[in-house]
Coordinates of C-alpha atoms in Angstrom, one line a residue:
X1 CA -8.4 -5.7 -23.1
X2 CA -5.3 -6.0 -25.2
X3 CA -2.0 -7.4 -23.3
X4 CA -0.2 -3.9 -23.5
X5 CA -3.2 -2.6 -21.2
X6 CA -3.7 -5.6 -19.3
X7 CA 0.2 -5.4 -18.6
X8 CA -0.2 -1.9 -17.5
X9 CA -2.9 -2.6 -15.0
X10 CA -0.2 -4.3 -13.0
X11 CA 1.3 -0.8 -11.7
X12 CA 0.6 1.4 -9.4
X13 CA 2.9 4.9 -10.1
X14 CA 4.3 8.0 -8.3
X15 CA 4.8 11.4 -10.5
X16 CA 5.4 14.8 -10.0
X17 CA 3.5 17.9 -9.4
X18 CA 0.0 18.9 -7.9
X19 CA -1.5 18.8 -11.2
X20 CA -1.9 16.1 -13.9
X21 CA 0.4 17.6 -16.6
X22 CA 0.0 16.7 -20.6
X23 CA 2.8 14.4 -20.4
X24 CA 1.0 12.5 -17.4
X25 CA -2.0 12.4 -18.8
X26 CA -0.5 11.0 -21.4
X27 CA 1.0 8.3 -20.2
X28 CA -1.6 7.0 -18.1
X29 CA -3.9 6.8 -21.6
X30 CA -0.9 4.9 -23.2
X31 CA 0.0 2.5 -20.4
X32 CA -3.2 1.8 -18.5
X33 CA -1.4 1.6 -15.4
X34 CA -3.7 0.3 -12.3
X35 CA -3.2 3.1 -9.9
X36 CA -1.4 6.2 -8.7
X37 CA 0.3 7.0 -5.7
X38 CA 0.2 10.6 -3.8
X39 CA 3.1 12.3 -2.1
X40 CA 3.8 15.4 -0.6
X41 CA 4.5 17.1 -4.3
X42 CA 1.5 15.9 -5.3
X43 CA -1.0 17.1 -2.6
X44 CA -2.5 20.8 -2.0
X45 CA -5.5 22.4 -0.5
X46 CA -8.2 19.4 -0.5
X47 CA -10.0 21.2 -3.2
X48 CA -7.1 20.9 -5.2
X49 CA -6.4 17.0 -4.7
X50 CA -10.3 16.6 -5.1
X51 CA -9.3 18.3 -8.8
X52 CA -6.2 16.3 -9.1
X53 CA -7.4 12.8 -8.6
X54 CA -10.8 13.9 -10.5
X55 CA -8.5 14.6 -13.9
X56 CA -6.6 11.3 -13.3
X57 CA -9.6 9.5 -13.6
X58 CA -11.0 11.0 -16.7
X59 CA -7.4 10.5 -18.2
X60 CA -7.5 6.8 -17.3
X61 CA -8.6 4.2 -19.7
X62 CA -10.3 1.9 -16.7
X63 CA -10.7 3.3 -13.1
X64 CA -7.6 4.0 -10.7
X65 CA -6.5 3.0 -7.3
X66 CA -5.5 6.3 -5.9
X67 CA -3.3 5.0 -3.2
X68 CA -1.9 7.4 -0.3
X69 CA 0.5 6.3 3.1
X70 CA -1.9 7.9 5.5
X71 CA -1.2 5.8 8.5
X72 CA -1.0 8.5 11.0
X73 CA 1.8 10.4 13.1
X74 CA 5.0 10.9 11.0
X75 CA 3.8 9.3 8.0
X76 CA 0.6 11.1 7.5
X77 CA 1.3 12.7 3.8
X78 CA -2.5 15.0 4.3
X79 CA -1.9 18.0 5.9
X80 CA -4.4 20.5 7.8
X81 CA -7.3 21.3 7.1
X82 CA -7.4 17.3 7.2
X83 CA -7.9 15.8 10.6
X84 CA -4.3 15.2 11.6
X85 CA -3.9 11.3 13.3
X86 CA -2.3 10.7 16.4
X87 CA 0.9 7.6 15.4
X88 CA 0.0 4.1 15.3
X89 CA 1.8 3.8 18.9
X90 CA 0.1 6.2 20.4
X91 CA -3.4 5.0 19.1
X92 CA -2.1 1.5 21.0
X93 CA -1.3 2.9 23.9
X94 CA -4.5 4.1 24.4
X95 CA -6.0 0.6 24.4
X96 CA -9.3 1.2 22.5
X97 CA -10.5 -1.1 19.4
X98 CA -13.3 1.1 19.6
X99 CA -11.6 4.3 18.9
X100 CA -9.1 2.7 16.9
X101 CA -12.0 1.5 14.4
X102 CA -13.6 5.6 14.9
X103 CA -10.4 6.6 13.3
X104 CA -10.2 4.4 10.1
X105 CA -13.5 5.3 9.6
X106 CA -13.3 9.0 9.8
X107 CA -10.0 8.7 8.0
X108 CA -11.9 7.0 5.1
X109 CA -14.3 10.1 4.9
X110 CA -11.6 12.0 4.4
X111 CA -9.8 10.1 2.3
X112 CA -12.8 9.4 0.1
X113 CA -14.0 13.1 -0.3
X114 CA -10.9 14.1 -2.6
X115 CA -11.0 10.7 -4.4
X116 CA -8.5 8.4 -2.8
X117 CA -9.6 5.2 -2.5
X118 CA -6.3 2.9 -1.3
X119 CA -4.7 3.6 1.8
X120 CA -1.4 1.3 2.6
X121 CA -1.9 1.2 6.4
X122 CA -2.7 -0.3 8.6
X123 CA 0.7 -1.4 9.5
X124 CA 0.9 -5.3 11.2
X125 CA 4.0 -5.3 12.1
X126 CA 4.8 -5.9 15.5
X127 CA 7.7 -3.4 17.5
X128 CA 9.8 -6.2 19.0
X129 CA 13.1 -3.9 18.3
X130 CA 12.4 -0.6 19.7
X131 CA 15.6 0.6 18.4
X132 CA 14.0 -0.2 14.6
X133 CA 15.2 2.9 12.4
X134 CA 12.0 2.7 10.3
X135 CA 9.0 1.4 12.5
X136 CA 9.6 2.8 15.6
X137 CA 6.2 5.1 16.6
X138 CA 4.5 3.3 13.2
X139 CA 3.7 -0.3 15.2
X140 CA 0.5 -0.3 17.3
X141 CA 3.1 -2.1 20.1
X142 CA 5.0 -4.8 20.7
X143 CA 2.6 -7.4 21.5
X144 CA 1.0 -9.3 18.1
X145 CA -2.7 -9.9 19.9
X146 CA -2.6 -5.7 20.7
X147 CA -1.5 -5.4 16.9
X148 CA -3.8 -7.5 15.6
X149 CA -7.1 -6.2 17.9
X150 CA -6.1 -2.3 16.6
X151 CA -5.0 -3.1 12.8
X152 CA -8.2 -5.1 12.8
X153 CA -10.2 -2.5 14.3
X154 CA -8.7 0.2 11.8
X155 CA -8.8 -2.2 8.6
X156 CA -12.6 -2.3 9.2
X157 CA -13.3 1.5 9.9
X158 CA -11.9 2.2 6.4
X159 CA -13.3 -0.7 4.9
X160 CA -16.8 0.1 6.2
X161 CA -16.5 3.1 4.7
X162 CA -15.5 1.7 1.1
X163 CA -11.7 2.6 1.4
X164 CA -9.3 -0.3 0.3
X165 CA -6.9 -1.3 2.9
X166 CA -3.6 -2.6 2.7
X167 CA -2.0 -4.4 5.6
X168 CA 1.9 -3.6 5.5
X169 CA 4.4 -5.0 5.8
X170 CA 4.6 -9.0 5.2
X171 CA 5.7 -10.8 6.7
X172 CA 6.9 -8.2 9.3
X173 CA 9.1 -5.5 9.9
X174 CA 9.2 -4.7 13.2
X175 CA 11.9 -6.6 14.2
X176 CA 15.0 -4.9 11.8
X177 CA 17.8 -2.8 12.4
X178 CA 18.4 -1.6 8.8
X179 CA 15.4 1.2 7.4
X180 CA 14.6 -0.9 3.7
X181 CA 14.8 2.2 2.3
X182 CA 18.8 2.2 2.7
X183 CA 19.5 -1.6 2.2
X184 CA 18.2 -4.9 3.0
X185 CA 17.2 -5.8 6.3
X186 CA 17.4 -9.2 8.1
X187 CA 15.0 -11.1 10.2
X188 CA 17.1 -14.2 11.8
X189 CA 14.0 -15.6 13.6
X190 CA 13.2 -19.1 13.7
X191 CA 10.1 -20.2 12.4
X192 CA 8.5 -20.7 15.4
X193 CA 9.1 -17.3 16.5
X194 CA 7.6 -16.0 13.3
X195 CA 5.0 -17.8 13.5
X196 CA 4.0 -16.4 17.3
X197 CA 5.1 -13.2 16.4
X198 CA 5.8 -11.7 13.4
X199 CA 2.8 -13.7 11.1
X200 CA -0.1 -13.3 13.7
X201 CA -1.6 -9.9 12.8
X202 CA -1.0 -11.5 9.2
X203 CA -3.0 -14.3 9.8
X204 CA -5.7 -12.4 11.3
X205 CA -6.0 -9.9 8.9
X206 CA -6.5 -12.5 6.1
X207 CA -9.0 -14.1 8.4
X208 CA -11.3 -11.8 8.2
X209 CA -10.9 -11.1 4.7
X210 CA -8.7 -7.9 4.1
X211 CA -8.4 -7.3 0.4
X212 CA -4.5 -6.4 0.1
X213 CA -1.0 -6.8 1.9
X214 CA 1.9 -4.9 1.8
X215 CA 5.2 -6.9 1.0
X216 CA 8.3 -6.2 3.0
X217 CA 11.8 -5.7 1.2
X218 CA 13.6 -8.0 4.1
X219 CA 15.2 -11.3 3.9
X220 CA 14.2 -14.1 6.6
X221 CA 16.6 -16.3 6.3
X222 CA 14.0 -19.0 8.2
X223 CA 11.6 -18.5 5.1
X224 CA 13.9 -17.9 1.8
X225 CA 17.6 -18.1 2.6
X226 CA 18.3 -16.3 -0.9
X227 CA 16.2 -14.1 -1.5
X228 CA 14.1 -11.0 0.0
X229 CA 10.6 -11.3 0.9
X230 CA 9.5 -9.1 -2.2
X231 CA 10.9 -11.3 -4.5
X232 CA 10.3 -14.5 -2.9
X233 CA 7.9 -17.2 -4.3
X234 CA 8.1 -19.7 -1.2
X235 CA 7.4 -16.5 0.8
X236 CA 4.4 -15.0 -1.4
X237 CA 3.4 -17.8 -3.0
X238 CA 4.2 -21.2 -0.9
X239 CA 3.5 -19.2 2.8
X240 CA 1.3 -16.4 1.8
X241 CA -1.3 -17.7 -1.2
X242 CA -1.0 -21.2 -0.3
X243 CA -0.5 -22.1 3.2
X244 CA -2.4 -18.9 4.6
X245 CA -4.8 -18.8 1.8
X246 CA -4.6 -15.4 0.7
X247 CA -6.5 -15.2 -2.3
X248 CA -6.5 -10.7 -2.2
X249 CA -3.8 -7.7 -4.1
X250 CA -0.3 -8.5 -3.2
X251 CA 1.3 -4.9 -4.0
X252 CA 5.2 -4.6 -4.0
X253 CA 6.9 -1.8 -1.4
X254 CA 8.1 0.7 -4.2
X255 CA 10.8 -1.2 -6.3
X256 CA 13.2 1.7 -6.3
X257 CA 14.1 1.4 -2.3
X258 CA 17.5 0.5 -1.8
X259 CA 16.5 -3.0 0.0
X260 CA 16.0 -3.9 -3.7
X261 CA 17.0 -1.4 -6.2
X262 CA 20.9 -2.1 -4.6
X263 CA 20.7 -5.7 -6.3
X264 CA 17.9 -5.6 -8.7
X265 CA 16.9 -3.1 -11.4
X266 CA 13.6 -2.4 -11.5
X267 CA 12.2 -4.1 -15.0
X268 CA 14.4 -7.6 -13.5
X269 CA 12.6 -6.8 -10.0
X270 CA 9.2 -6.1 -11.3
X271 CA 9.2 -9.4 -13.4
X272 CA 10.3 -11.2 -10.2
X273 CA 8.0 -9.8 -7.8
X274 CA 5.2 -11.2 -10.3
X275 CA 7.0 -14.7 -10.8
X276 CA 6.8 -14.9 -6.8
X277 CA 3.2 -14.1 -6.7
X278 CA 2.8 -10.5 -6.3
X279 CA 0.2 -8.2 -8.4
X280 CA 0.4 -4.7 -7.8
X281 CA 4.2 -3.3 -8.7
X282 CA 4.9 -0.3 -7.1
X283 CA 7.3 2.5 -8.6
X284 CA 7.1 5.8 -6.8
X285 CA 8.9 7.6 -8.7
X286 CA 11.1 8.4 -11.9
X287 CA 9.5 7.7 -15.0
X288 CA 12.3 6.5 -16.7
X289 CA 12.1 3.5 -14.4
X290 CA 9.0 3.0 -14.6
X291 CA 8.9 2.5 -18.1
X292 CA 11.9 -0.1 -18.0
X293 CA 9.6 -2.0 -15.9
X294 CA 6.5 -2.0 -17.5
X295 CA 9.2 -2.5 -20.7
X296 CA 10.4 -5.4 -18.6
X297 CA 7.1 -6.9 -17.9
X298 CA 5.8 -6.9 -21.7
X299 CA 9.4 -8.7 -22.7
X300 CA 8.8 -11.2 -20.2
X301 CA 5.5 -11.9 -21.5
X302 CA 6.3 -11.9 -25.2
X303 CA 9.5 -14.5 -24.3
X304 CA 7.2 -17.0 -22.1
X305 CA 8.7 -16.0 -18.9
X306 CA 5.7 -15.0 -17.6
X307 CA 2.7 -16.4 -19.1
X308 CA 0.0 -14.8 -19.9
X309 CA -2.6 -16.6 -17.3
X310 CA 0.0 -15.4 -15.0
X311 CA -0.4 -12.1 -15.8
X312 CA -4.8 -12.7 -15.9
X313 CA -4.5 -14.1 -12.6
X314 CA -3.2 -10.6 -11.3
X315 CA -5.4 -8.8 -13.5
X316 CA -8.5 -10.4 -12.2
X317 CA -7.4 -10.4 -8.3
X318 CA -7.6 -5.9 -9.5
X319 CA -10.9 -6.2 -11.5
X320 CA -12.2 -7.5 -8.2
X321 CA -10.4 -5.5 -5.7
X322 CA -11.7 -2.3 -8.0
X323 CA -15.5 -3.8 -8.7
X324 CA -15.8 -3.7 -4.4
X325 CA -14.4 -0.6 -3.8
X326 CA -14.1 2.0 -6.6
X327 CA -17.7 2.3 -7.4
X328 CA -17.9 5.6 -6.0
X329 CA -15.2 6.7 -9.0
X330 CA -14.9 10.6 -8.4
X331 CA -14.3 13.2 -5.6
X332 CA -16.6 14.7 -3.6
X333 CA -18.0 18.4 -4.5
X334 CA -16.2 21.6 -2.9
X335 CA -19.2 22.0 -0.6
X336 CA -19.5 18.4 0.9
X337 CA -15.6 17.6 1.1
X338 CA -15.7 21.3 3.3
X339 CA -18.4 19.5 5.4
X340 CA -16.0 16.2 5.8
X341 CA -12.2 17.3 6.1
X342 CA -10.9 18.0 9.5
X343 CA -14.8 18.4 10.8
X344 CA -15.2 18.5 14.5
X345 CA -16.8 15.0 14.8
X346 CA -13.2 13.9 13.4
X347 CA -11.0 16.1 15.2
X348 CA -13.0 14.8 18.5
X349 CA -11.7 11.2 17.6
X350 CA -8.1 12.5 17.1
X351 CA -8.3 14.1 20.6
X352 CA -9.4 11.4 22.6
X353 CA -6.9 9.1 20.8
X354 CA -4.5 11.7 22.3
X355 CA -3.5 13.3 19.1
X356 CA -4.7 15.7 16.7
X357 CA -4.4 19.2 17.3
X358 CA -7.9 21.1 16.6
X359 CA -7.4 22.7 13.3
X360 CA -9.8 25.8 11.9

């Protein structure tokens, strides 16, 4: 693989419209990028995502993470005929690992038979602030051994099924007051307190092997007094790789959130989330940015900023992550992703969770 496409396998990218046009097919054959990322404008009937994420592949150079938010409750981005989830609190509240992992494995199906193969959830942060702008009804509770037996329970549900789960949002966000979408958040916890709270699901989930975190755009002021936890190598690299041993995907939250984009453009960011030890940069949308920082990234390269071992290292952490779960490559047929989406089996699982209306 030539640098330009090893370089490219380091993104994962938002873009417009419900299906691939020329121009994005075009890019993805140029740039290589490692995966996609589906939104609302991207996502119709599941016949048409099945045909959406089915061209995307053919268009891409090497497979593609097909990532989707589909934690459940207000940030569920697939809409009826898919099962709809009951929230992350209210899955909690209900007390049941057992249920909890029945509903990351029927998500999976679903999730699987229109050719999406990354979902960022479950969420591990624990809702110590229940005043938190952004988490509040997205948290399993308030209590890190009730996070950690549900986000446990869900992360194997989808990974039984062959979905790749990403554990969101290191190292926690449930205690904030600011939404990281509108600036920078703070987290002025000791480290004792982090430890016992806000790092247990964390250390959990990495005990038991889940293949990818989430990073959070946050500053703990206990853990890096300068800089947010996205762009942090004593937080990725010093805590996360080396004192926790995570050896899985690090993907960034997207880049062009205000928690970062405020200070940081995106190429500078991009090239600083990989210094501190991240893989997987995420750009949701506008291509214009996207293309600074992948831009960014080759400049960085060429100039020895980043070496090019640094950039292998990432690129072999993906070439794992997508040799164990993207062997299944495309969508299911019309006929069997009728038999999957919003089935009653599924819809059952929602309505004992206490969610889920029953859909037709």
């Amino acid at each position: 693989m030539t640098l330009r496409k090893a370089i490219g396998q380091l993104f994962i990218l938002g873009f417009e419209g419900r299906a691939p046009s020329f121009a994005v097919e075009d890019f993805i054959r140029k740039h290589n990028p490692g995966g996609v990322i589906l939104f609302a404008r991207n996502l119709g009937s599941p016949e048409e995502i099945a045909m959406l994420t089915n061209a995307l592949q053919a268009a891409a150079p090497t497979p593609l993470f097909v990532a989707i938010d589909q934690e459940g409750g207000k940030v569920a981005r697939l809409q009826p005929p898919f099962t709809q989830w009951p929230s992350a609190a209210t899955v909690g509240g209900v007390g049941s690992s057992e249920l909890a992992y029945a509903l990351g494995k029927a998500m999976a199906q679903e999730l699987l038979a229109v050719g999406i193969n990354m979902n960022l959830a479950p969420v591990l942060d624990v809702l110590t602030n229940p005043a938190n702008p952004i988490m509040a009804g997205r948290c399993f509770g308030g209590d890190p051994q009730l996070v950690t037996r549900h986000g446990m329970a869900v992360f194997g549900g989808l990974k039984d099924m062959g979905v790749l789960a990403v554990g969101k949002h290191f190292p926690g966000h449930g205690d904030t007051t600011v939404d990281s979408h509108l600036g920078l958040p703070v987290v002025p916890h000791d480290r004792a307190r982090l430890w016992a709270v806000e790092l247990a699901p964390f250390v959990a989930a990495i005990d038991v092997g889940i293949p990818a975190l989430m990073t959070a755009h946050l500053l703990v002021p206990a853990l890096d007094p300068e800089r947010p936890a996205t762009l942090s190598r004593p937080i990725l690299t010093e805590l996360l790789r080396e004192r926790l041993g995570f050896s899985g995907l690090l993907v960034s939250d997207d880049l062009l959130m205000r928690g970062i984009a405020d200070a940081t453009p995106p190429g500078e960011a991009a090239v600083r989330f990989l210094e501190a030890g991240g893989d997987c940069v995420l750009i949701c949308h506008d291509e214009a940015a996207q293309r600074q920082a992948i831009l960014a990234v080759t400049e960085a390269v060429e100039t020895g900023r980043l070496s090019e071992a640094r950039v292998q290292l990432s690129c072999d952490r993906i070439a794992k992550a997508k040799a164990q779960y993207l062997g299944r490559g495309m969508a299911a047929s019309a006929e069997a992703i009728r038999e999957v989406v919003g089935c009653a089996a599924h819809h059952r699982v929602a309505e004992l969770l206490g969610g889920g209306a029953t859909q037709e």
